[in-house]
Amino acid sequence: MLKIRIIPILTFNGLSLVKTKNFNSTRILGNPIQSARVYNSRDVDELVFIDITASRENRKINLNLVKKVIDECFMPVTIGGGVSSFDDISNLLKIGADKVLIKTKALDDKKFIKRAVEYFGSQCISISIDAIKDNENYIIKDYRKNNKIVNEFIKEMNECEVGEYVINSVDKDGCMSGFDIELYEQCKKLTQKPIIAVGGAGVPEDFIKLINSKFYGALGASSIFHFTQFTPYDVKTSMKENNISVRV
Amino acid sequence: MVAIIDYGLGNLASVQKSLNFLGIKNLITHDKVQIKNSSSILLPGVGSFFQGMKNLKERNLVNILTEEVIVRKKKFLGICLGMQLIFERGDEPFPTKGLGWIKGEVKKIEPKGLIIPHLGWNNITYNLEKGFKDSLENNFYFIHSYHAKPKDFSCVNSYFDYGGPLVGSIKKDNIFATQFHPEKSQNSGLILLKKYFKGNA
């Protein structure tokens, strides 16, 4: 049986690992290579590493550093941050990334995503969505304030046959008060593609609650792993005790 | 020396990293002499069946690989697309002729309400009747939308369950091929690679 994946999310600002709250008030956390090594030794299902300020600062991701992160990992790795050309994608795949995560370029250029899927294959093109509740709708938080509606964006990306979505709740980011169940309730109706739900997990029960809402995707988290005693293994053990299929 | 075949597709870096970690001598190559001089051949691959065959042909690799694996019976491991390509035909994205070392074809996984691609960790069940068992570990990482349908199921080494049993790996003579990614499957994968290349599996 296919397992529910539990995925640590590492966010990076070009210098150090960081953790945000509601995408603001950044806390510095240290060395990403060390973190990747620890998660590998803890046998996690998968890892996501994102340079969250690359697009805004008009930088490219540091390939030397990313290679060192990937070299620590004997599990699948998704890398994101400032990806805006075929060269960027190709460079990341060459150093061993399994999936490339794209946000800003996807908002700007649907045709680029379509061509990237055709060229590299849908399995390695993942789309990042940072959702924030705005009255009735979820809109995408974007530093240029385009206010694109999440539902519409998912429909556009479905047409491009992308491989996976990483959907972050900005409202829940770093709050450790549980996942935004309503957000994923909406999103899963819009696509048949795998979704990684991210944002808000604080205790193992939060993961169980989201799965019990009939969300069968993957679950990503960072604060719980950075700031509490719970490891991905603890989370999965709790899930298993609740008859959820996980890899432990 | 394991020749990891470079045909412009696939996660060569991860495959090499795993072999290096295990101390298995290897090189990434599409050079005929190096392939001839190798003791084993590893065909990795991520991408579409059509693109895979196109790239093998463009690099003139079809004949040399067939010669080394089918005629000279070199130890072979195919991973993901590298497993699919050894069949006679594939459908991704349209019908395409494959290497044809194993009779059968590669078809799209039928949705039945399932999420496609089949992505994540799944258990495999070894086909014990055939006496094949390569590892005690049975939890592997998959990412694919197409699956292999051999004509003769006696070559099936393992199955996984996704809306019914699908082929997880193939084993026939000197050919071993996995739909899953051992190089991405933590210890399960490392143990399997070690047993295959270092042992007598």
CSV table of C-alpha atoms in Angstrom, one decimal:
chain,number,residue,atom,x,y,z
A,1,MET,CA,0.0,0.0,0.0
A,2,LEU,CA,1.2,3.5,-0.8
A,3,LYS,CA,2.4,5.3,2.3
A,4,ILE,CA,1.6,8.8,3.5
A,5,ARG,CA,4.9,10.7,3.2
A,6,ILE,CA,6.1,13.0,6.0
A,7,ILE,CA,8.5,15.5,4.6
A,8,PRO,CA,10.7,18.0,6.5
A,9,ILE,CA,10.9,21.4,4.8
A,10,LEU,CA,14.1,23.3,5.0
A,11,THR,CA,13.8,27.0,4.2
A,12,PHE,CA,17.0,28.9,3.4
A,13,ASN,CA,17.7,32.6,2.9
A,14,GLY,CA,20.9,32.5,0.9
A,15,LEU,CA,23.1,32.4,4.1
A,16,SER,CA,21.5,30.1,6.6
A,17,LEU,CA,18.5,27.9,7.4
A,18,VAL,CA,15.6,30.1,8.6
A,19,LYS,CA,12.1,29.6,9.9
A,20,THR,CA,9.4,32.1,9.3
A,21,LYS,CA,6.1,32.8,11.0
A,22,ASN,CA,3.3,33.8,8.6
A,23,PHE,CA,6.2,34.2,6.1
A,24,ASN,CA,7.6,37.0,8.3
A,25,SER,CA,9.7,37.4,11.5
A,26,THR,CA,12.6,35.1,10.4
A,27,ARG,CA,14.5,33.0,12.9
A,28,ILE,CA,18.0,31.9,12.0
A,29,LEU,CA,18.5,28.2,12.4
A,30,GLY,CA,22.0,27.3,11.2
A,31,ASN,CA,23.6,25.0,8.6
A,32,PRO,CA,21.5,23.2,6.0
A,33,ILE,CA,24.1,20.6,5.3
A,34,GLN,CA,24.1,19.5,8.9
A,35,SER,CA,20.3,19.4,8.9
A,36,ALA,CA,20.2,17.3,5.8
A,37,ARG,CA,22.6,14.9,7.3
A,38,VAL,CA,20.5,14.5,10.5
A,39,TYR,CA,17.3,14.0,8.4
A,40,ASN,CA,19.0,11.4,6.3
A,41,SER,CA,20.2,9.5,9.3
A,42,ARG,CA,16.7,9.7,10.7
A,43,ASP,CA,15.6,7.9,7.5
A,44,VAL,CA,13.0,10.5,6.5
A,45,ASP,CA,10.7,9.8,3.5
A,46,GLU,CA,11.8,12.8,1.4
A,47,LEU,CA,13.2,16.3,1.9
A,48,VAL,CA,12.3,19.7,0.5
A,49,PHE,CA,14.9,22.5,0.4
A,50,ILE,CA,13.8,26.0,-0.7
A,51,ASP,CA,15.8,29.2,-1.0
A,52,ILE,CA,12.9,31.5,-0.1
A,53,THR,CA,14.5,34.8,-0.9
A,54,ALA,CA,16.2,34.0,-4.2
A,55,SER,CA,13.5,35.3,-6.5
A,56,ARG,CA,12.8,38.4,-4.5
A,57,GLU,CA,16.6,39.2,-4.3
A,58,ASN,CA,16.9,38.3,-8.0
A,59,ARG,CA,19.6,35.7,-7.2
A,60,LYS,CA,20.3,32.2,-8.4
A,61,ILE,CA,20.4,29.4,-5.9
A,62,ASN,CA,23.8,28.5,-4.7
A,63,LEU,CA,24.5,25.2,-6.6
A,64,ASN,CA,27.6,24.3,-4.6
A,65,LEU,CA,25.7,24.4,-1.4
A,66,VAL,CA,22.7,22.7,-2.8
A,67,LYS,CA,24.9,19.9,-4.1
A,68,LYS,CA,26.3,19.4,-0.6
A,69,VAL,CA,22.8,19.2,0.8
A,70,ILE,CA,21.8,16.6,-1.8
A,71,ASP,CA,25.0,14.6,-1.3
A,72,GLU,CA,23.8,14.0,2.3
A,73,CYS,CA,20.5,12.5,1.1
A,74,PHE,CA,19.7,8.9,0.1
A,75,MET,CA,16.1,9.7,-0.3
A,76,PRO,CA,14.3,12.0,-2.8
A,77,VAL,CA,15.0,15.7,-2.7
A,78,THR,CA,13.0,18.6,-4.0
A,79,ILE,CA,14.8,21.9,-4.6
A,80,GLY,CA,13.3,25.3,-5.1
A,81,GLY,CA,14.3,29.0,-5.2
A,82,GLY,CA,14.8,31.4,-8.1
A,83,VAL,CA,14.2,28.7,-10.8
A,84,SER,CA,13.3,30.6,-14.0
A,85,SER,CA,15.1,28.9,-16.9
A,86,PHE,CA,15.8,25.5,-18.5
A,87,ASP,CA,19.4,25.9,-17.4
A,88,ASP,CA,18.3,26.4,-13.8
A,89,ILE,CA,16.3,23.2,-13.9
A,90,SER,CA,18.9,21.2,-15.8
A,91,ASN,CA,21.6,22.3,-13.3
A,92,LEU,CA,19.6,21.2,-10.3
A,93,LEU,CA,18.8,17.8,-11.9
A,94,LYS,CA,22.4,17.3,-12.8
A,95,ILE,CA,23.6,17.6,-9.2
A,96,GLY,CA,21.0,15.1,-8.1
A,97,ALA,CA,17.7,16.9,-7.4
A,98,ASP,CA,14.7,14.7,-8.0
A,99,LYS,CA,12.1,17.4,-8.3
A,100,VAL,CA,12.4,21.1,-8.9
A,101,LEU,CA,10.0,23.5,-7.2
A,102,ILE,CA,8.8,26.5,-9.1
A,103,LYS,CA,6.7,29.4,-7.9
A,104,THR,CA,7.4,32.9,-9.2
A,105,LYS,CA,8.2,31.8,-12.8
A,106,ALA,CA,5.0,29.7,-12.8
A,107,LEU,CA,2.9,32.7,-11.8
A,108,ASP,CA,4.4,34.7,-14.6
A,109,ASP,CA,4.8,32.3,-17.5
A,110,LYS,CA,2.5,29.3,-17.9
A,111,LYS,CA,4.0,28.5,-21.3
A,112,PHE,CA,7.4,28.0,-19.6
A,113,ILE,CA,5.9,25.4,-17.2
A,114,LYS,CA,4.3,23.6,-20.1
A,115,ARG,CA,7.5,23.4,-22.1
A,116,ALA,CA,9.5,22.4,-19.0
A,117,VAL,CA,7.1,19.5,-18.4
A,118,GLU,CA,7.4,18.4,-22.0
A,119,TYR,CA,11.2,18.6,-21.9
A,120,PHE,CA,12.1,17.3,-18.4
A,121,GLY,CA,9.0,15.2,-17.7
A,122,SER,CA,6.2,16.0,-15.4
A,123,GLN,CA,7.6,13.9,-12.5
A,124,CYS,CA,10.3,16.5,-11.8
A,125,ILE,CA,8.3,19.7,-12.1
A,126,SER,CA,6.6,20.7,-8.8
A,127,ILE,CA,4.7,23.9,-8.2
A,128,SER,CA,4.8,25.8,-5.0
A,129,ILE,CA,1.7,27.7,-3.9
A,130,ASP,CA,1.7,30.0,-0.8
A,131,ALA,CA,-1.9,30.4,0.0
A,132,ILE,CA,-3.4,33.1,2.2
A,133,LYS,CA,-7.1,33.5,3.1
A,134,ASP,CA,-8.7,36.7,1.7
A,135,ASN,CA,-12.4,36.9,2.5
A,136,GLU,CA,-14.0,34.0,0.6
A,137,ASN,CA,-11.0,33.0,-1.5
A,138,TYR,CA,-7.5,31.8,-1.0
A,139,ILE,CA,-5.0,34.0,-2.9
A,140,ILE,CA,-1.4,33.5,-3.6
A,141,LYS,CA,1.1,35.4,-1.5
A,142,ASP,CA,3.6,36.9,-3.9
A,143,TYR,CA,6.1,39.6,-3.1
A,144,ARG,CA,4.8,41.6,-6.1
A,145,LYS,CA,1.2,41.4,-4.8
A,146,ASN,CA,-0.5,40.0,-7.8
A,147,ASN,CA,-3.3,38.5,-5.7
A,148,LYS,CA,-3.8,35.5,-8.0
A,149,ILE,CA,-6.6,33.2,-6.8
A,150,VAL,CA,-5.3,29.7,-5.8
A,151,ASN,CA,-8.2,27.8,-7.5
A,152,GLU,CA,-7.6,29.5,-10.8
A,153,PHE,CA,-3.8,29.0,-10.6
A,154,ILE,CA,-4.2,25.2,-9.9
A,155,LYS,CA,-6.5,24.9,-12.9
A,156,GLU,CA,-3.8,26.6,-15.1
A,157,MET,CA,-1.1,24.3,-13.7
A,158,ASN,CA,-3.2,21.2,-14.2
A,159,GLU,CA,-3.4,22.1,-17.9
A,160,CYS,CA,0.4,22.1,-17.9
A,161,GLU,CA,0.4,18.5,-16.5
A,162,VAL,CA,2.8,19.4,-13.6
A,163,GLY,CA,3.9,16.6,-11.4
A,164,GLU,CA,3.1,17.7,-7.9
A,165,TYR,CA,2.0,20.7,-5.7
A,166,VAL,CA,3.6,21.9,-2.5
A,167,ILE,CA,0.8,24.0,-0.9
A,168,ASN,CA,1.8,26.2,2.0
A,169,SER,CA,-0.6,27.9,4.3
A,170,VAL,CA,0.8,31.4,5.0
A,171,ASP,CA,-1.8,31.9,7.8
A,172,LYS,CA,-0.6,28.8,9.6
A,173,ASP,CA,3.1,29.1,8.7
A,174,GLY,CA,5.2,28.7,11.9
A,175,CYS,CA,2.1,28.9,14.2
A,176,MET,CA,2.2,25.2,15.2
A,177,SER,CA,-1.6,25.3,15.6
A,178,GLY,CA,-2.6,22.6,13.1
A,179,PHE,CA,-2.9,22.4,9.3
A,180,ASP,CA,-5.4,24.6,7.4
A,181,ILE,CA,-7.8,21.7,6.7
A,182,GLU,CA,-10.2,23.9,4.7
A,183,LEU,CA,-7.4,24.9,2.3
A,184,TYR,CA,-6.6,21.3,1.4
A,185,GLU,CA,-10.3,20.4,1.3
A,186,GLN,CA,-10.6,22.9,-1.5
A,187,CYS,CA,-7.3,22.0,-3.3
A,188,LYS,CA,-7.7,18.3,-3.4
A,189,LYS,CA,-11.0,18.7,-5.3
A,190,LEU,CA,-9.2,20.7,-8.0
A,191,THR,CA,-6.5,18.2,-9.0
A,192,GLN,CA,-5.6,14.5,-9.3
A,193,LYS,CA,-1.9,15.3,-8.8
A,194,PRO,CA,-0.1,14.6,-5.6
A,195,ILE,CA,-0.1,17.4,-3.0
A,196,ILE,CA,2.3,18.1,-0.2
A,197,ALA,CA,0.4,20.1,2.5
A,198,VAL,CA,2.7,22.4,4.5
A,199,GLY,CA,2.2,24.8,7.4
A,200,GLY,CA,0.9,24.6,10.9
A,201,ALA,CA,1.9,21.3,12.3
A,202,GLY,CA,2.8,21.5,16.0
A,203,VAL,CA,2.1,18.1,17.4
A,204,PRO,CA,1.7,14.6,15.8
A,205,GLU,CA,-2.1,14.8,16.2
A,206,ASP,CA,-2.1,17.7,13.7
A,207,PHE,CA,-1.0,15.3,11.0
A,208,ILE,CA,-3.6,12.7,12.0
A,209,LYS,CA,-6.3,15.3,11.9
A,210,LEU,CA,-5.5,16.3,8.3
A,211,ILE,CA,-5.4,12.7,7.2
A,212,ASN,CA,-8.7,12.0,8.9
A,213,SER,CA,-10.2,14.9,6.8
A,214,LYS,CA,-9.7,12.5,3.9
A,215,PHE,CA,-6.6,14.2,2.6
A,216,TYR,CA,-4.3,11.5,1.2
A,217,GLY,CA,-1.4,13.5,0.0
A,218,ALA,CA,2.0,14.1,1.7
A,219,LEU,CA,2.5,16.2,4.8
A,220,GLY,CA,5.3,18.7,5.2
A,221,ALA,CA,6.5,20.5,8.3
A,222,SER,CA,9.4,22.3,9.8
A,223,SER,CA,8.7,24.1,13.1
A,224,ILE,CA,7.7,20.9,14.8
A,225,PHE,CA,11.0,19.3,13.9
A,226,HIS,CA,13.1,22.4,14.6
A,227,PHE,CA,11.5,23.6,17.9
A,228,THR,CA,9.9,20.5,19.6
A,229,GLN,CA,11.1,17.1,20.7
A,230,PHE,CA,9.1,15.4,18.0
A,231,THR,CA,11.0,13.8,15.1
A,232,PRO,CA,9.5,12.6,11.8
A,233,TYR,CA,9.7,9.1,13.3
A,234,ASP,CA,7.6,10.2,16.3
A,235,VAL,CA,5.0,11.6,14.0
A,236,LYS,CA,4.8,8.5,11.9
A,237,THR,CA,4.7,6.2,14.9
A,238,SER,CA,1.6,8.2,16.2
A,239,MET,CA,0.1,8.0,12.7
A,240,LYS,CA,0.7,4.2,12.6
A,241,GLU,CA,-1.0,3.8,16.0
A,242,ASN,CA,-4.0,5.5,14.4
A,243,ASN,CA,-4.0,3.0,11.5
A,244,ILE,CA,-2.6,5.4,8.9
A,245,SER,CA,-0.3,3.8,6.4
A,246,VAL,CA,3.2,5.2,6.9
A,247,ARG,CA,6.8,4.0,6.5
A,248,VAL,CA,8.3,3.3,9.9
B,1,MET,CA,33.3,-1.9,-12.9
B,2,VAL,CA,29.7,-0.9,-13.4
B,3,ALA,CA,29.0,1.2,-16.4
B,4,ILE,CA,26.2,3.7,-15.6
B,5,ILE,CA,24.8,4.5,-19.0
B,6,ASP,CA,24.6,8.2,-19.8
B,7,TYR,CA,22.0,8.8,-22.4
B,8,GLY,CA,21.0,12.3,-21.3
B,9,LEU,CA,18.1,11.2,-19.1
B,10,GLY,CA,17.9,10.2,-15.5
B,11,ASN,CA,19.3,10.9,-12.2
B,12,LEU,CA,22.9,9.7,-12.8
B,13,ALA,CA,24.3,11.6,-9.8
B,14,SER,CA,22.1,9.8,-7.3
B,15,VAL,CA,22.9,6.4,-8.8
B,16,GLN,CA,26.6,7.1,-8.7
B,17,LYS,CA,26.4,8.4,-5.2
B,18,SER,CA,24.8,5.2,-4.0
B,19,LEU,CA,27.4,3.0,-5.7
B,20,ASN,CA,30.3,5.2,-4.4
B,21,PHE,CA,28.8,4.9,-0.9
B,22,LEU,CA,28.9,1.1,-1.2
B,23,GLY,CA,32.4,1.1,-2.6
B,24,ILE,CA,31.3,-0.3,-5.9
B,25,LYS,CA,33.5,0.8,-8.7
B,26,ASN,CA,31.6,2.6,-11.4
B,27,LEU,CA,31.7,5.2,-14.2
B,28,ILE,CA,29.2,7.3,-16.0
B,29,THR,CA,29.7,6.7,-19.7
B,30,HIS,CA,28.2,6.4,-23.2
B,31,ASP,CA,31.5,5.3,-24.7
B,32,LYS,CA,31.5,1.9,-26.5
B,33,VAL,CA,34.9,0.8,-25.3
B,34,GLN,CA,34.2,1.6,-21.7
B,35,ILE,CA,30.8,-0.2,-21.9
B,36,LYS,CA,32.6,-3.2,-23.5
B,37,ASN,CA,35.2,-3.3,-20.8
B,38,SER,CA,32.7,-3.0,-17.9
B,39,SER,CA,31.6,-6.0,-15.9
B,40,SER,CA,28.1,-4.8,-15.3
B,41,ILE,CA,25.7,-2.4,-16.9
B,42,LEU,CA,23.3,-0.1,-15.1
B,43,LEU,CA,20.6,1.7,-17.1
B,44,PRO,CA,19.0,4.4,-15.0
B,45,GLY,CA,16.4,6.8,-16.4
B,46,VAL,CA,13.7,9.3,-15.7
B,47,GLY,CA,11.6,10.6,-18.5
B,48,SER,CA,9.3,9.3,-21.3
B,49,PHE,CA,9.7,6.0,-23.1
B,50,PHE,CA,9.8,7.8,-26.5
B,51,GLN,CA,12.5,10.2,-25.3
B,52,GLY,CA,14.5,7.3,-23.8
B,53,MET,CA,14.6,5.3,-27.0
B,54,LYS,CA,15.3,8.4,-29.0
B,55,ASN,CA,18.3,9.3,-26.9
B,56,LEU,CA,19.7,5.7,-26.9
B,57,LYS,CA,19.5,5.7,-30.7
B,58,GLU,CA,21.1,9.1,-31.1
B,59,ARG,CA,24.0,7.9,-29.0
B,60,ASN,CA,24.2,4.6,-31.0
B,61,LEU,CA,23.7,2.6,-27.8
B,62,VAL,CA,21.0,0.2,-28.8
B,63,ASN,CA,23.2,-2.4,-30.5
B,64,ILE,CA,26.1,-2.3,-28.0
B,65,LEU,CA,23.7,-2.6,-25.0
B,66,THR,CA,21.9,-5.6,-26.6
B,67,GLU,CA,25.2,-7.2,-27.5
B,68,GLU,CA,26.6,-6.8,-24.0
B,69,VAL,CA,23.5,-7.9,-22.1
B,70,ILE,CA,21.8,-10.4,-24.4
B,71,VAL,CA,24.7,-12.0,-26.2
B,72,ARG,CA,27.6,-11.6,-23.7
B,73,LYS,CA,25.2,-12.0,-20.7
B,74,LYS,CA,26.6,-9.2,-18.6
B,75,LYS,CA,25.0,-8.4,-15.3
B,76,PHE,CA,22.4,-5.8,-15.9
B,77,LEU,CA,20.3,-3.5,-13.7
B,78,GLY,CA,17.6,-1.3,-15.1
B,79,ILE,CA,15.9,1.4,-12.9
B,80,CYS,CA,12.5,3.0,-13.6
B,81,LEU,CA,12.6,4.0,-17.3
B,82,GLY,CA,15.6,1.8,-17.5
B,83,MET,CA,13.4,-1.1,-16.7
B,84,GLN,CA,10.6,-0.1,-19.0
B,85,LEU,CA,12.9,0.3,-22.0
B,86,ILE,CA,13.9,-3.4,-22.0
B,87,PHE,CA,10.3,-4.3,-23.0
B,88,GLU,CA,9.1,-4.6,-26.6
B,89,ARG,CA,6.8,-1.5,-26.6
B,90,GLY,CA,5.9,1.5,-24.6
B,91,ASP,CA,3.0,4.0,-24.8
B,92,GLU,CA,4.6,7.1,-23.4
B,93,PRO,CA,3.5,9.5,-24.8
B,94,PHE,CA,2.7,7.4,-27.9
B,95,PRO,CA,3.4,3.8,-29.0
B,96,THR,CA,7.2,3.4,-29.4
B,97,LYS,CA,9.4,0.3,-30.0
B,98,GLY,CA,11.6,-0.6,-27.0
B,99,LEU,CA,14.8,-2.7,-26.7
B,100,GLY,CA,12.7,-5.8,-26.7
B,101,TRP,CA,14.8,-8.0,-24.3
B,102,ILE,CA,11.7,-9.0,-22.3
B,103,LYS,CA,8.4,-9.8,-24.1
B,104,GLY,CA,5.6,-7.4,-23.2
B,105,GLU,CA,4.7,-3.8,-23.1
B,106,VAL,CA,4.5,-0.7,-20.9
B,107,LYS,CA,1.1,0.9,-20.4
B,108,LYS,CA,-0.3,3.8,-18.5
B,109,ILE,CA,-1.5,3.1,-14.9
B,110,GLU,CA,-5.3,3.2,-15.1
B,111,PRO,CA,-6.6,5.8,-12.7
B,112,LYS,CA,-9.6,4.1,-11.0
B,113,GLY,CA,-9.7,7.3,-8.9
B,114,LEU,CA,-6.1,7.0,-8.0
B,115,ILE,CA,-3.6,9.8,-8.0
B,116,ILE,CA,-1.2,9.5,-11.0
B,117,PRO,CA,1.8,9.4,-10.8
B,118,HIS,CA,2.2,6.6,-8.3
B,119,LEU,CA,4.5,8.6,-6.1
B,120,GLY,CA,6.0,7.7,-2.8
B,121,TRP,CA,7.0,4.7,-0.7
B,122,ASN,CA,5.2,1.4,-1.3
B,123,ASN,CA,5.8,-2.2,-0.2
B,124,ILE,CA,6.8,-4.8,-2.7
B,125,THR,CA,5.9,-8.5,-2.4
B,126,TYR,CA,8.4,-10.9,-3.8
B,127,ASN,CA,7.3,-13.6,-6.2
B,128,LEU,CA,8.4,-16.4,-3.8
B,129,GLU,CA,7.3,-19.1,-6.1
B,130,LYS,CA,10.2,-18.3,-8.4
B,131,GLY,CA,12.5,-18.4,-5.4
B,132,PHE,CA,13.7,-14.8,-6.1
B,133,LYS,CA,14.3,-12.8,-3.0
B,134,ASP,CA,16.9,-10.1,-3.2
B,135,SER,CA,16.4,-8.3,0.1
B,136,LEU,CA,14.6,-8.6,3.4
B,137,GLU,CA,13.8,-4.9,3.0
B,138,ASN,CA,10.6,-4.4,1.0
B,139,ASN,CA,9.8,-0.7,1.2
B,140,PHE,CA,10.9,1.4,-1.8
B,141,TYR,CA,10.4,4.8,-3.4
B,142,PHE,CA,8.4,4.9,-6.7
B,143,ILE,CA,7.6,7.7,-9.1
B,144,HIS,CA,6.0,6.7,-12.4
B,145,SER,CA,2.8,6.9,-14.4
B,146,TYR,CA,3.3,3.8,-16.6
B,147,HIS,CA,3.8,0.2,-15.6
B,148,ALA,CA,5.3,-2.9,-17.2
B,149,LYS,CA,3.1,-5.8,-18.5
B,150,PRO,CA,5.2,-8.8,-19.3
B,151,LYS,CA,3.8,-11.5,-21.6
B,152,ASP,CA,5.2,-14.2,-19.4
B,153,PHE,CA,4.8,-13.4,-15.7
B,154,SER,CA,7.4,-15.9,-14.7
B,155,CYS,CA,10.0,-13.1,-15.0
B,156,VAL,CA,8.3,-11.0,-12.4
B,157,ASN,CA,10.5,-10.7,-9.3
B,158,SER,CA,8.1,-8.6,-7.2
B,159,TYR,CA,4.7,-6.9,-7.2
B,160,PHE,CA,3.4,-3.7,-5.5
B,161,ASP,CA,-0.2,-2.8,-4.9
B,162,TYR,CA,-1.7,0.3,-6.5
B,163,GLY,CA,-5.3,-0.4,-7.4
B,164,GLY,CA,-4.3,-4.0,-7.9
B,165,PRO,CA,-1.0,-5.8,-8.2
B,166,LEU,CA,1.5,-4.2,-10.6
B,167,VAL,CA,5.0,-5.2,-11.5
B,168,GLY,CA,7.7,-3.9,-9.1
B,169,SER,CA,10.7,-5.7,-10.5
B,170,ILE,CA,11.8,-8.2,-13.2
B,171,LYS,CA,14.4,-10.9,-13.0
B,172,LYS,CA,15.5,-13.1,-15.8
B,173,ASP,CA,18.9,-14.7,-16.2
B,174,ASN,CA,21.4,-11.8,-16.1
B,175,ILE,CA,18.7,-9.1,-16.2
B,176,PHE,CA,17.3,-7.5,-13.1
B,177,ALA,CA,15.2,-4.4,-13.3
B,178,THR,CA,13.2,-2.3,-10.9
B,179,GLN,CA,10.3,0.1,-11.3
B,180,PHE,CA,11.2,1.6,-8.0
B,181,HIS,CA,14.3,3.7,-7.3
B,182,PRO,CA,16.8,1.8,-5.1
B,183,GLU,CA,19.1,4.8,-5.2
B,184,LYS,CA,16.4,6.9,-3.5
B,185,SER,CA,15.2,4.2,-1.1
B,186,GLN,CA,17.5,4.7,1.9
B,187,ASN,CA,18.8,1.5,3.4
B,188,SER,CA,16.4,-0.7,1.6
B,189,GLY,CA,17.8,0.4,-1.7
B,190,LEU,CA,21.4,0.4,-0.6
B,191,ILE,CA,21.1,-3.2,0.7
B,192,LEU,CA,19.5,-4.2,-2.6
B,193,LEU,CA,22.3,-2.6,-4.7
B,194,LYS,CA,25.0,-4.1,-2.5
B,195,LYS,CA,23.5,-7.6,-2.8
B,196,TYR,CA,23.1,-7.3,-6.5
B,197,PHE,CA,26.5,-6.0,-7.4
B,198,LYS,CA,28.6,-7.5,-4.6
B,199,GLY,CA,26.7,-10.8,-4.0
B,200,ASN,CA,25.5,-13.6,-6.2
B,201,ALA,CA,21.9,-12.4,-6.5
